[in-house]
């Protein structure tokens, strides 16, 4: 098979790029290791910045998001039994975020690819990029034991943190920066009315908690847990009891509990790989960088990578101008590091660190007090949460 851009990974990054390029007449093939059902069973992001929502619309995938997603103009930070609202609209110059699940937007992207007869190959095993430093790179894979090959002009590594693309770059070319946090998030999904119409991020001595949602009948909650915990350690009853302990009384009194329909633990990690280009292979999304979910930046930062690549490829194929592709790594990394900084800051502010000393706790307290006494501090929080410009 021959194509222009071979995309490894059929998550939101890979599908979005494939869809956008298709609409500009640029051919792609997407190779995904898992089945579609498996990809759609992963419960991940819930908060989209405006830039990401715009990209969904440009990809002709925004209709259901605009119908079913919720626009949020603010969220709450809970601390010391009190709720403080962060007014995103006021402090970001009229901006807001869209609450719409990654599962749903991935489904919309798959459906769009189907509608346009896009090639997405599932259950692709042993995917491997080759000759990426040459003008004739190719990707090999197997399906049902049969060896296959895709020749292409460019390869996109959009295969997530555990993918093969980044790992295929020689270690003397790529530099990796990593910070592993000493805790994870236990997340549950439940068919209950969300406790609050807007998200609540709660700081508590027992650990962080987050009340989020997917719709007015589907709640998503998280609590900070030690890395040694497993899902089996947490019955539904234990989860609800612990969540209630970490929320202000006025919130926990309102919390409607019920059976959970998904429960998983995600370790918290910050990671950046530089550069994001090797020869004719470009890394995008979680393949190149991940953040702890606290600032809701992961998928949104993947979105800006895709935006830069999309415009880079359009300029390359339509105008013969490769500046966008040549500048991709530098441009993407500049925004990636700002998302890293924000995610690290919010994670450090809101979590309970097992090795923290009293001095650290005092700093968390004063940071919180400063935040809600300063318009400048709230503006800084708001402009980062709604997403810095692309
Ligand atoms: P993905 O989604 O990991 O998709 C990569 C795809 O590549 C496939 N793959 C391979 N395919 C072929 N060959 C191989 N060798 C392959 N290896 C892997 C995988 O099967 C997969 O389908 O990466 P992508 O597309 O870059 O998307 C990134 C996002 O998924 C991620 O950044 C977000 O989910 C992060 N995130 C959040 N981001 C936000 O912007 N807002 C949020 O509110 C938010 N909440 C979250 C989150 C992530 C979470 N977890 C579980 C990590 C909440 C959580 C709990
Ligand atoms: C979610 O709804 O899954 C979610 C929302 C906000 C975050 C992280 C996760 O910061």
PDB file of N, CA and C in Angstrom, residues 276-371:
ATOM      1  N   UNK A 276      10.535  16.635  18.588  1.00  0.00           N
ATOM      2  CA  UNK A 276       9.341  15.878  18.221  1.00  0.00           C
ATOM      3  C   UNK A 276       9.376  15.465  16.746  1.00  0.00           C
ATOM      4  N   UNK A 277      10.571  15.626  16.135  1.00  0.00           N
ATOM      5  CA  UNK A 277      10.737  15.168  14.762  1.00  0.00           C
ATOM      6  C   UNK A 277      12.041  14.391  14.647  1.00  0.00           C
ATOM      7  N   UNK A 278      11.996  13.296  13.895  1.00  0.00           N
ATOM      8  CA  UNK A 278      13.230  12.582  13.553  1.00  0.00           C
ATOM      9  C   UNK A 278      13.127  12.226  12.079  1.00  0.00           C
ATOM     10  N   UNK A 279      13.931  12.871  11.242  1.00  0.00           N
ATOM     11  CA  UNK A 279      13.842  12.642   9.801  1.00  0.00           C
ATOM     12  C   UNK A 279      12.444  12.988   9.319  1.00  0.00           C
ATOM     13  N   UNK A 280      11.813  12.028   8.696  1.00  0.00           N
ATOM     14  CA  UNK A 280      10.460  12.274   8.185  1.00  0.00           C
ATOM     15  C   UNK A 280       9.384  11.667   9.082  1.00  0.00           C
ATOM     16  N   UNK A 281       9.734  11.477  10.353  1.00  0.00           N
ATOM     17  CA  UNK A 281       8.724  11.017  11.319  1.00  0.00           C
ATOM     18  C   UNK A 281       8.495  12.123  12.354  1.00  0.00           C
ATOM     19  N   UNK A 282       7.212  12.409  12.614  1.00  0.00           N
ATOM     20  CA  UNK A 282       6.822  13.428  13.594  1.00  0.00           C
ATOM     21  C   UNK A 282       6.070  12.754  14.731  1.00  0.00           C
ATOM     22  N   UNK A 283       6.411  13.117  15.972  1.00  0.00           N
ATOM     23  CA  UNK A 283       5.648  12.607  17.120  1.00  0.00           C
ATOM     24  C   UNK A 283       4.542  13.605  17.451  1.00  0.00           C
ATOM     25  N   UNK A 284       3.396  13.090  17.910  1.00  0.00           N
ATOM     26  CA  UNK A 284       2.290  13.983  18.284  1.00  0.00           C
ATOM     27  C   UNK A 284       1.534  13.410  19.480  1.00  0.00           C
ATOM     28  N   UNK A 285       1.044  14.287  20.327  1.00  0.00           N
ATOM     29  CA  UNK A 285       0.204  13.871  21.459  1.00  0.00           C
ATOM     30  C   UNK A 285       0.996  13.108  22.513  1.00  0.00           C
ATOM     31  N   UNK A 286       0.307  12.151  23.146  1.00  0.00           N
ATOM     32  CA  UNK A 286       0.911  11.423  24.262  1.00  0.00           C
ATOM     33  C   UNK A 286       2.180  10.658  23.871  1.00  0.00           C
ATOM     34  N   UNK A 287       2.409  10.435  22.586  1.00  0.00           N
ATOM     35  CA  UNK A 287       3.644   9.760  22.164  1.00  0.00           C
ATOM     36  C   UNK A 287       4.852  10.620  22.519  1.00  0.00           C
ATOM     37  N   UNK A 288       4.659  11.939  22.580  1.00  0.00           N
ATOM     38  CA  UNK A 288       5.788  12.847  22.829  1.00  0.00           C
ATOM     39  C   UNK A 288       5.755  13.467  24.214  1.00  0.00           C
ATOM     40  N   UNK A 289       4.564  13.557  24.809  1.00  0.00           N
ATOM     41  CA  UNK A 289       4.488  14.264  26.105  1.00  0.00           C
ATOM     42  C   UNK A 289       3.234  13.858  26.856  1.00  0.00           C
ATOM     43  N   UNK A 290       3.355  13.727  28.155  1.00  0.00           N
ATOM     44  CA  UNK A 290       2.156  13.534  28.972  1.00  0.00           C
ATOM     45  C   UNK A 290       2.238  14.421  30.209  1.00  0.00           C
ATOM     46  N   UNK A 291       1.077  14.699  30.767  1.00  0.00           N
ATOM     47  CA  UNK A 291       0.982  15.536  31.972  1.00  0.00           C
ATOM     48  C   UNK A 291       0.073  14.829  32.974  1.00  0.00           C
ATOM     49  N   UNK A 292       0.211  15.130  34.263  1.00  0.00           N
ATOM     50  CA  UNK A 292      -0.808  14.652  35.190  1.00  0.00           C
ATOM     51  C   UNK A 292      -2.138  15.290  34.813  1.00  0.00           C
ATOM     52  N   UNK A 293      -3.273  14.607  34.991  1.00  0.00           N
ATOM     53  CA  UNK A 293      -4.544  15.115  34.452  1.00  0.00           C
ATOM     54  C   UNK A 293      -5.102  16.348  35.166  1.00  0.00           C
ATOM     55  N   UNK A 294      -4.467  16.800  36.214  1.00  0.00           N
ATOM     56  CA  UNK A 294      -4.999  17.880  37.059  1.00  0.00           C
ATOM     57  C   UNK A 294      -5.419  19.132  36.271  1.00  0.00           C
ATOM     58  N   UNK A 295      -4.638  19.544  35.298  1.00  0.00           N
ATOM     59  CA  UNK A 295      -4.962  20.782  34.584  1.00  0.00           C
ATOM     60  C   UNK A 295      -5.765  20.552  33.323  1.00  0.00           C
ATOM     61  N   UNK A 296      -6.164  19.279  33.060  1.00  0.00           N
ATOM     62  CA  UNK A 296      -6.933  18.929  31.854  1.00  0.00           C
ATOM     63  C   UNK A 296      -6.213  19.375  30.573  1.00  0.00           C
ATOM     64  N   UNK A 297      -4.908  19.155  30.520  1.00  0.00           N
ATOM     65  CA  UNK A 297      -4.106  19.634  29.386  1.00  0.00           C
ATOM     66  C   UNK A 297      -3.759  18.566  28.356  1.00  0.00           C
ATOM     67  N   UNK A 298      -3.802  17.271  28.717  1.00  0.00           N
ATOM     68  CA  UNK A 298      -3.243  16.212  27.863  1.00  0.00           C
ATOM     69  C   UNK A 298      -3.791  16.213  26.444  1.00  0.00           C
ATOM     70  N   UNK A 299      -5.071  15.964  26.342  1.00  0.00           N
ATOM     71  CA  UNK A 299      -5.692  15.901  25.021  1.00  0.00           C
ATOM     72  C   UNK A 299      -5.626  17.260  24.327  1.00  0.00           C
ATOM     73  N   UNK A 300      -5.761  18.316  25.117  1.00  0.00           N
ATOM     74  CA  UNK A 300      -5.729  19.662  24.536  1.00  0.00           C
ATOM     75  C   UNK A 300      -4.364  19.991  23.944  1.00  0.00           C
ATOM     76  N   UNK A 301      -3.301  19.505  24.573  1.00  0.00           N
ATOM     77  CA  UNK A 301      -1.959  19.740  24.030  1.00  0.00           C
ATOM     78  C   UNK A 301      -1.742  18.864  22.793  1.00  0.00           C
ATOM     79  N   UNK A 302      -2.315  17.668  22.809  1.00  0.00           N
ATOM     80  CA  UNK A 302      -2.287  16.835  21.593  1.00  0.00           C
ATOM     81  C   UNK A 302      -2.961  17.611  20.460  1.00  0.00           C
ATOM     82  N   UNK A 303      -4.025  18.324  20.781  1.00  0.00           N
ATOM     83  CA  UNK A 303      -4.762  19.107  19.781  1.00  0.00           C
ATOM     84  C   UNK A 303      -3.897  20.171  19.139  1.00  0.00           C
ATOM     85  N   UNK A 304      -3.057  20.848  19.926  1.00  0.00           N
ATOM     86  CA  UNK A 304      -2.223  21.882  19.304  1.00  0.00           C
ATOM     87  C   UNK A 304      -1.139  21.248  18.426  1.00  0.00           C
ATOM     88  N   UNK A 305      -0.620  20.085  18.821  1.00  0.00           N
ATOM     89  CA  UNK A 305       0.328  19.381  17.933  1.00  0.00           C
ATOM     90  C   UNK A 305      -0.333  19.116  16.575  1.00  0.00           C
ATOM     91  N   UNK A 306      -1.558  18.611  16.648  1.00  0.00           N
ATOM     92  CA  UNK A 306      -2.267  18.252  15.408  1.00  0.00           C
ATOM     93  C   UNK A 306      -2.530  19.500  14.560  1.00  0.00           C
ATOM     94  N   UNK A 307      -2.865  20.585  15.223  1.00  0.00           N
ATOM     95  CA  UNK A 307      -3.091  21.847  14.504  1.00  0.00           C
ATOM     96  C   UNK A 307      -1.822  22.258  13.740  1.00  0.00           C
ATOM     97  N   UNK A 308      -0.665  22.213  14.399  1.00  0.00           N
ATOM     98  CA  UNK A 308       0.594  22.611  13.734  1.00  0.00           C
ATOM     99  C   UNK A 308       0.929  21.655  12.577  1.00  0.00           C
ATOM    100  N   UNK A 309       0.739  20.353  12.818  1.00  0.00           N
ATOM    101  CA  UNK A 309       1.061  19.374  11.767  1.00  0.00           C
ATOM    102  C   UNK A 309       0.127  19.539  10.570  1.00  0.00           C
ATOM    103  N   UNK A 310      -1.135  19.701  10.870  1.00  0.00           N
ATOM    104  CA  UNK A 310      -2.157  19.866   9.826  1.00  0.00           C
ATOM    105  C   UNK A 310      -1.768  21.039   8.909  1.00  0.00           C
ATOM    106  N   UNK A 311      -1.494  22.194   9.502  1.00  0.00           N
ATOM    107  CA  UNK A 311      -1.139  23.352   8.682  1.00  0.00           C
ATOM    108  C   UNK A 311       0.206  23.142   7.989  1.00  0.00           C
ATOM    109  N   UNK A 312       1.120  22.475   8.661  1.00  0.00           N
ATOM    110  CA  UNK A 312       2.427  22.183   8.061  1.00  0.00           C
ATOM    111  C   UNK A 312       2.279  21.316   6.818  1.00  0.00           C
ATOM    112  N   UNK A 313       1.450  20.281   6.901  1.00  0.00           N
ATOM    113  CA  UNK A 313       1.261  19.389   5.745  1.00  0.00           C
ATOM    114  C   UNK A 313       0.504  20.082   4.610  1.00  0.00           C
ATOM    115  N   UNK A 314      -0.484  20.891   4.958  1.00  0.00           N
ATOM    116  CA  UNK A 314      -1.242  21.598   3.913  1.00  0.00           C
ATOM    117  C   UNK A 314      -0.290  22.531   3.155  1.00  0.00           C
ATOM    118  N   UNK A 315       0.550  23.285   3.870  1.00  0.00           N
ATOM    119  CA  UNK A 315       1.511  24.180   3.210  1.00  0.00           C
ATOM    120  C   UNK A 315       2.498  23.378   2.351  1.00  0.00           C
ATOM    121  N   UNK A 316       2.935  22.240   2.897  1.00  0.00           N
ATOM    122  CA  UNK A 316       3.910  21.421   2.166  1.00  0.00           C
ATOM    123  C   UNK A 316       3.320  20.885   0.857  1.00  0.00           C
ATOM    124  N   UNK A 317       2.124  20.292   0.946  1.00  0.00           N
ATOM    125  CA  UNK A 317       1.554  19.650  -0.248  1.00  0.00           C
ATOM    126  C   UNK A 317       0.908  20.638  -1.208  1.00  0.00           C
ATOM    127  N   UNK A 318       0.340  21.722  -0.655  1.00  0.00           N
ATOM    128  CA  UNK A 318      -0.391  22.636  -1.562  1.00  0.00           C
ATOM    129  C   UNK A 318       0.468  23.784  -2.073  1.00  0.00           C
ATOM    130  N   UNK A 319       1.477  24.209  -1.251  1.00  0.00           N
ATOM    131  CA  UNK A 319       2.270  25.368  -1.687  1.00  0.00           C
ATOM    132  C   UNK A 319       3.750  25.040  -1.851  1.00  0.00           C
ATOM    133  N   UNK A 320       4.112  23.795  -1.548  1.00  0.00           N
ATOM    134  CA  UNK A 320       5.525  23.428  -1.605  1.00  0.00           C
ATOM    135  C   UNK A 320       6.353  24.145  -0.546  1.00  0.00           C
ATOM    136  N   UNK A 321       5.701  24.574   0.522  1.00  0.00           N
ATOM    137  CA  UNK A 321       6.382  25.327   1.586  1.00  0.00           C
ATOM    138  C   UNK A 321       6.502  24.442   2.835  1.00  0.00           C
ATOM    139  N   UNK A 322       7.720  24.096   3.196  1.00  0.00           N
ATOM    140  CA  UNK A 322       7.918  23.161   4.313  1.00  0.00           C
ATOM    141  C   UNK A 322       8.268  23.846   5.630  1.00  0.00           C
ATOM    142  N   UNK A 323       8.127  25.175   5.657  1.00  0.00           N
ATOM    143  CA  UNK A 323       8.509  25.901   6.885  1.00  0.00           C
ATOM    144  C   UNK A 323       7.741  25.382   8.106  1.00  0.00           C
ATOM    145  N   UNK A 324       6.440  25.171   7.934  1.00  0.00           N
ATOM    146  CA  UNK A 324       5.613  24.720   9.059  1.00  0.00           C
ATOM    147  C   UNK A 324       6.099  23.384   9.603  1.00  0.00           C
ATOM    148  N   UNK A 325       6.437  22.473   8.693  1.00  0.00           N
ATOM    149  CA  UNK A 325       6.928  21.169   9.150  1.00  0.00           C
ATOM    150  C   UNK A 325       8.305  21.314   9.790  1.00  0.00           C
ATOM    151  N   UNK A 326       9.131  22.167   9.194  1.00  0.00           N
ATOM    152  CA  UNK A 326      10.482  22.349   9.742  1.00  0.00           C
ATOM    153  C   UNK A 326      10.451  22.977  11.125  1.00  0.00           C
ATOM    154  N   UNK A 327       9.462  23.857  11.354  1.00  0.00           N
ATOM    155  CA  UNK A 327       9.379  24.521  12.665  1.00  0.00           C
ATOM    156  C   UNK A 327       8.528  23.755  13.670  1.00  0.00           C
ATOM    157  N   UNK A 328       7.945  22.625  13.224  1.00  0.00           N
ATOM    158  CA  UNK A 328       6.951  21.936  14.059  1.00  0.00           C
ATOM    159  C   UNK A 328       7.458  21.637  15.473  1.00  0.00           C
ATOM    160  N   UNK A 329       8.600  20.991  15.555  1.00  0.00           N
ATOM    161  CA  UNK A 329       9.061  20.537  16.870  1.00  0.00           C
ATOM    162  C   UNK A 329       9.239  21.713  17.827  1.00  0.00           C
ATOM    163  N   UNK A 330       9.880  22.747  17.345  1.00  0.00           N
ATOM    164  CA  UNK A 330      10.146  23.913  18.197  1.00  0.00           C
ATOM    165  C   UNK A 330       8.845  24.590  18.636  1.00  0.00           C
ATOM    166  N   UNK A 331       7.935  24.750  17.687  1.00  0.00           N
ATOM    167  CA  UNK A 331       6.679  25.432  17.963  1.00  0.00           C
ATOM    168  C   UNK A 331       5.820  24.613  18.933  1.00  0.00           C
ATOM    169  N   UNK A 332       5.711  23.324  18.655  1.00  0.00           N
ATOM    170  CA  UNK A 332       4.874  22.465  19.502  1.00  0.00           C
ATOM    171  C   UNK A 332       5.463  22.412  20.914  1.00  0.00           C
ATOM    172  N   UNK A 333       6.788  22.248  20.996  1.00  0.00           N
ATOM    173  CA  UNK A 333       7.406  22.104  22.324  1.00  0.00           C
ATOM    174  C   UNK A 333       7.262  23.368  23.166  1.00  0.00           C
ATOM    175  N   UNK A 334       7.220  24.512  22.523  1.00  0.00           N
ATOM    176  CA  UNK A 334       7.069  25.743  23.283  1.00  0.00           C
ATOM    177  C   UNK A 334       5.726  25.733  24.022  1.00  0.00           C
ATOM    178  N   UNK A 335       4.670  25.266  23.356  1.00  0.00           N
ATOM    179  CA  UNK A 335       3.361  25.196  24.011  1.00  0.00           C
ATOM    180  C   UNK A 335       3.299  24.000  24.975  1.00  0.00           C
ATOM    181  N   UNK A 336       3.925  22.909  24.593  1.00  0.00           N
ATOM    182  CA  UNK A 336       3.951  21.706  25.448  1.00  0.00           C
ATOM    183  C   UNK A 336       4.536  22.042  26.824  1.00  0.00           C
ATOM    184  N   UNK A 337       5.636  22.770  26.837  1.00  0.00           N
ATOM    185  CA  UNK A 337       6.294  23.065  28.125  1.00  0.00           C
ATOM    186  C   UNK A 337       5.451  23.996  28.996  1.00  0.00           C
ATOM    187  N   UNK A 338       4.688  24.870  28.329  1.00  0.00           N
ATOM    188  CA  UNK A 338       3.800  25.743  29.119  1.00  0.00           C
ATOM    189  C   UNK A 338       2.677  24.907  29.753  1.00  0.00           C
ATOM    190  N   UNK A 339       2.202  23.897  29.039  1.00  0.00           N
ATOM    191  CA  UNK A 339       1.174  23.008  29.602  1.00  0.00           C
ATOM    192  C   UNK A 339       1.783  22.160  30.732  1.00  0.00           C
ATOM    193  N   UNK A 340       3.066  21.799  30.561  1.00  0.00           N
ATOM    194  CA  UNK A 340       3.759  21.054  31.624  1.00  0.00           C
ATOM    195  C   UNK A 340       3.828  21.902  32.887  1.00  0.00           C
ATOM    196  N   UNK A 341       4.223  23.155  32.699  1.00  0.00           N
ATOM    197  CA  UNK A 341       4.355  24.051  33.857  1.00  0.00           C
ATOM    198  C   UNK A 341       3.031  24.190  34.583  1.00  0.00           C
ATOM    199  N   UNK A 342       1.952  24.415  33.847  1.00  0.00           N
ATOM    200  CA  UNK A 342       0.645  24.624  34.467  1.00  0.00           C
ATOM    201  C   UNK A 342       0.177  23.350  35.189  1.00  0.00           C
ATOM    202  N   UNK A 343       0.362  22.207  34.547  1.00  0.00           N
ATOM    203  CA  UNK A 343      -0.090  20.941  35.153  1.00  0.00           C
ATOM    204  C   UNK A 343       0.702  20.637  36.420  1.00  0.00           C
ATOM    205  N   UNK A 344       1.988  20.880  36.379  1.00  0.00           N
ATOM    206  CA  UNK A 344       2.844  20.682  37.557  1.00  0.00           C
ATOM    207  C   UNK A 344       2.400  21.615  38.688  1.00  0.00           C
ATOM    208  N   UNK A 345       2.137  22.876  38.352  1.00  0.00           N
ATOM    209  CA  UNK A 345       1.749  23.870  39.356  1.00  0.00           C
ATOM    210  C   UNK A 345       0.447  23.473  40.045  1.00  0.00           C
ATOM    211  N   UNK A 346      -0.565  23.122  39.222  1.00  0.00           N
ATOM    212  CA  UNK A 346      -1.879  22.798  39.806  1.00  0.00           C
ATOM    213  C   UNK A 346      -1.809  21.473  40.589  1.00  0.00           C
ATOM    214  N   UNK A 347      -1.032  20.532  40.084  1.00  0.00           N
ATOM    215  CA  UNK A 347      -0.866  19.245  40.791  1.00  0.00           C
ATOM    216  C   UNK A 347      -0.192  19.484  42.135  1.00  0.00           C
ATOM    217  N   UNK A 348       0.842  20.300  42.133  1.00  0.00           N
ATOM    218  CA  UNK A 348       1.593  20.574  43.365  1.00  0.00           C
ATOM    219  C   UNK A 348       0.732  21.333  44.373  1.00  0.00           C
ATOM    220  N   UNK A 349      -0.119  22.214  43.864  1.00  0.00           N
ATOM    221  CA  UNK A 349      -0.974  22.998  44.749  1.00  0.00           C
ATOM    222  C   UNK A 349      -2.041  22.135  45.429  1.00  0.00           C
ATOM    223  N   UNK A 350      -2.592  21.169  44.685  1.00  0.00           N
ATOM    224  CA  UNK A 350      -3.813  20.513  45.162  1.00  0.00           C
ATOM    225  C   UNK A 350      -3.610  19.140  45.802  1.00  0.00           C
ATOM    226  N   UNK A 351      -2.451  18.514  45.595  1.00  0.00           N
ATOM    227  CA  UNK A 351      -2.274  17.148  46.116  1.00  0.00           C
ATOM    228  C   UNK A 351      -1.573  17.123  47.465  1.00  0.00           C
ATOM    229  N   UNK A 352      -1.768  16.018  48.165  1.00  0.00           N
ATOM    230  CA  UNK A 352      -1.066  15.776  49.420  1.00  0.00           C
ATOM    231  C   UNK A 352       0.132  14.881  49.100  1.00  0.00           C
ATOM    232  N   UNK A 353       1.319  15.417  49.348  1.00  0.00           N
ATOM    233  CA  UNK A 353       2.542  14.680  49.019  1.00  0.00           C
ATOM    234  C   UNK A 353       3.019  13.906  50.243  1.00  0.00           C
ATOM    235  N   UNK A 354       3.276  12.596  50.079  1.00  0.00           N
ATOM    236  CA  UNK A 354       3.642  11.780  51.239  1.00  0.00           C
ATOM    237  C   UNK A 354       4.906  12.295  51.948  1.00  0.00           C
ATOM    238  N   UNK A 355       5.822  12.912  51.208  1.00  0.00           N
ATOM    239  CA  UNK A 355       7.087  13.332  51.826  1.00  0.00           C
ATOM    240  C   UNK A 355       7.118  14.835  52.119  1.00  0.00           C
ATOM    241  N   UNK A 356       5.940  15.489  52.150  1.00  0.00           N
ATOM    242  CA  UNK A 356       5.987  16.945  52.313  1.00  0.00           C
ATOM    243  C   UNK A 356       6.288  17.315  53.766  1.00  0.00           C
ATOM    244  N   UNK A 357       6.964  18.422  53.927  1.00  0.00           N
ATOM    245  CA  UNK A 357       7.264  18.932  55.267  1.00  0.00           C
ATOM    246  C   UNK A 357       6.293  20.087  55.551  1.00  0.00           C
ATOM    247  N   UNK A 358       6.237  20.501  56.820  1.00  0.00           N
ATOM    248  CA  UNK A 358       5.257  21.537  57.186  1.00  0.00           C
ATOM    249  C   UNK A 358       5.433  22.803  56.345  1.00  0.00           C
ATOM    250  N   UNK A 359       6.665  23.093  56.011  1.00  0.00           N
ATOM    251  CA  UNK A 359       6.955  24.276  55.202  1.00  0.00           C
ATOM    252  C   UNK A 359       6.215  24.191  53.853  1.00  0.00           C
ATOM    253  N   UNK A 360       6.267  23.004  53.221  1.00  0.00           N
ATOM    254  CA  UNK A 360       5.586  22.820  51.929  1.00  0.00           C
ATOM    255  C   UNK A 360       4.080  23.038  52.086  1.00  0.00           C
ATOM    256  N   UNK A 361       3.545  22.532  53.201  1.00  0.00           N
ATOM    257  CA  UNK A 361       2.098  22.660  53.415  1.00  0.00           C
ATOM    258  C   UNK A 361       1.706  24.124  53.590  1.00  0.00           C
ATOM    259  N   UNK A 362       2.566  24.880  54.299  1.00  0.00           N
ATOM    260  CA  UNK A 362       2.319  26.326  54.470  1.00  0.00           C
ATOM    261  C   UNK A 362       2.312  27.018  53.107  1.00  0.00           C
ATOM    262  N   UNK A 363       3.255  26.616  52.250  1.00  0.00           N
ATOM    263  CA  UNK A 363       3.308  27.241  50.919  1.00  0.00           C
ATOM    264  C   UNK A 363       2.049  26.937  50.111  1.00  0.00           C
ATOM    265  N   UNK A 364       1.547  25.709  50.224  1.00  0.00           N
ATOM    266  CA  UNK A 364       0.285  25.379  49.525  1.00  0.00           C
ATOM    267  C   UNK A 364      -0.847  26.273  50.036  1.00  0.00           C
ATOM    268  N   UNK A 365      -0.879  26.456  51.352  1.00  0.00           N
ATOM    269  CA  UNK A 365      -1.936  27.295  51.965  1.00  0.00           C
ATOM    270  C   UNK A 365      -1.851  28.732  51.447  1.00  0.00           C
ATOM    271  N   UNK A 366      -0.628  29.273  51.435  1.00  0.00           N
ATOM    272  CA  UNK A 366      -0.487  30.677  51.050  1.00  0.00           C
ATOM    273  C   UNK A 366      -0.734  30.852  49.552  1.00  0.00           C
ATOM    274  N   UNK A 367      -0.368  29.841  48.793  1.00  0.00           N
ATOM    275  CA  UNK A 367      -0.625  29.889  47.343  1.00  0.00           C
ATOM    276  C   UNK A 367      -2.136  29.981  47.097  1.00  0.00           C
ATOM    277  N   UNK A 368      -2.888  29.196  47.838  1.00  0.00           N
ATOM    278  CA  UNK A 368      -4.348  29.179  47.713  1.00  0.00           C
ATOM    279  C   UNK A 368      -4.920  30.530  48.157  1.00  0.00           C
ATOM    280  N   UNK A 369      -4.420  31.037  49.264  1.00  0.00           N
ATOM    281  CA  UNK A 369      -4.915  32.324  49.778  1.00  0.00           C
ATOM    282  C   UNK A 369      -4.596  33.439  48.781  1.00  0.00           C
ATOM    283  N   UNK A 370      -3.380  33.410  48.240  1.00  0.00           N
ATOM    284  CA  UNK A 370      -2.967  34.425  47.262  1.00  0.00           C
ATOM    285  C   UNK A 370      -3.865  34.373  46.026  1.00  0.00           C
ATOM    286  N   UNK A 371      -4.104  33.136  45.543  1.00  0.00           N
ATOM    287  CA  UNK A 371      -4.911  32.946  44.336  1.00  0.00           C
ATOM    288  C   UNK A 371      -6.244  33.674  44.443  1.00  0.00           C
TER     289      UNK A 371
END
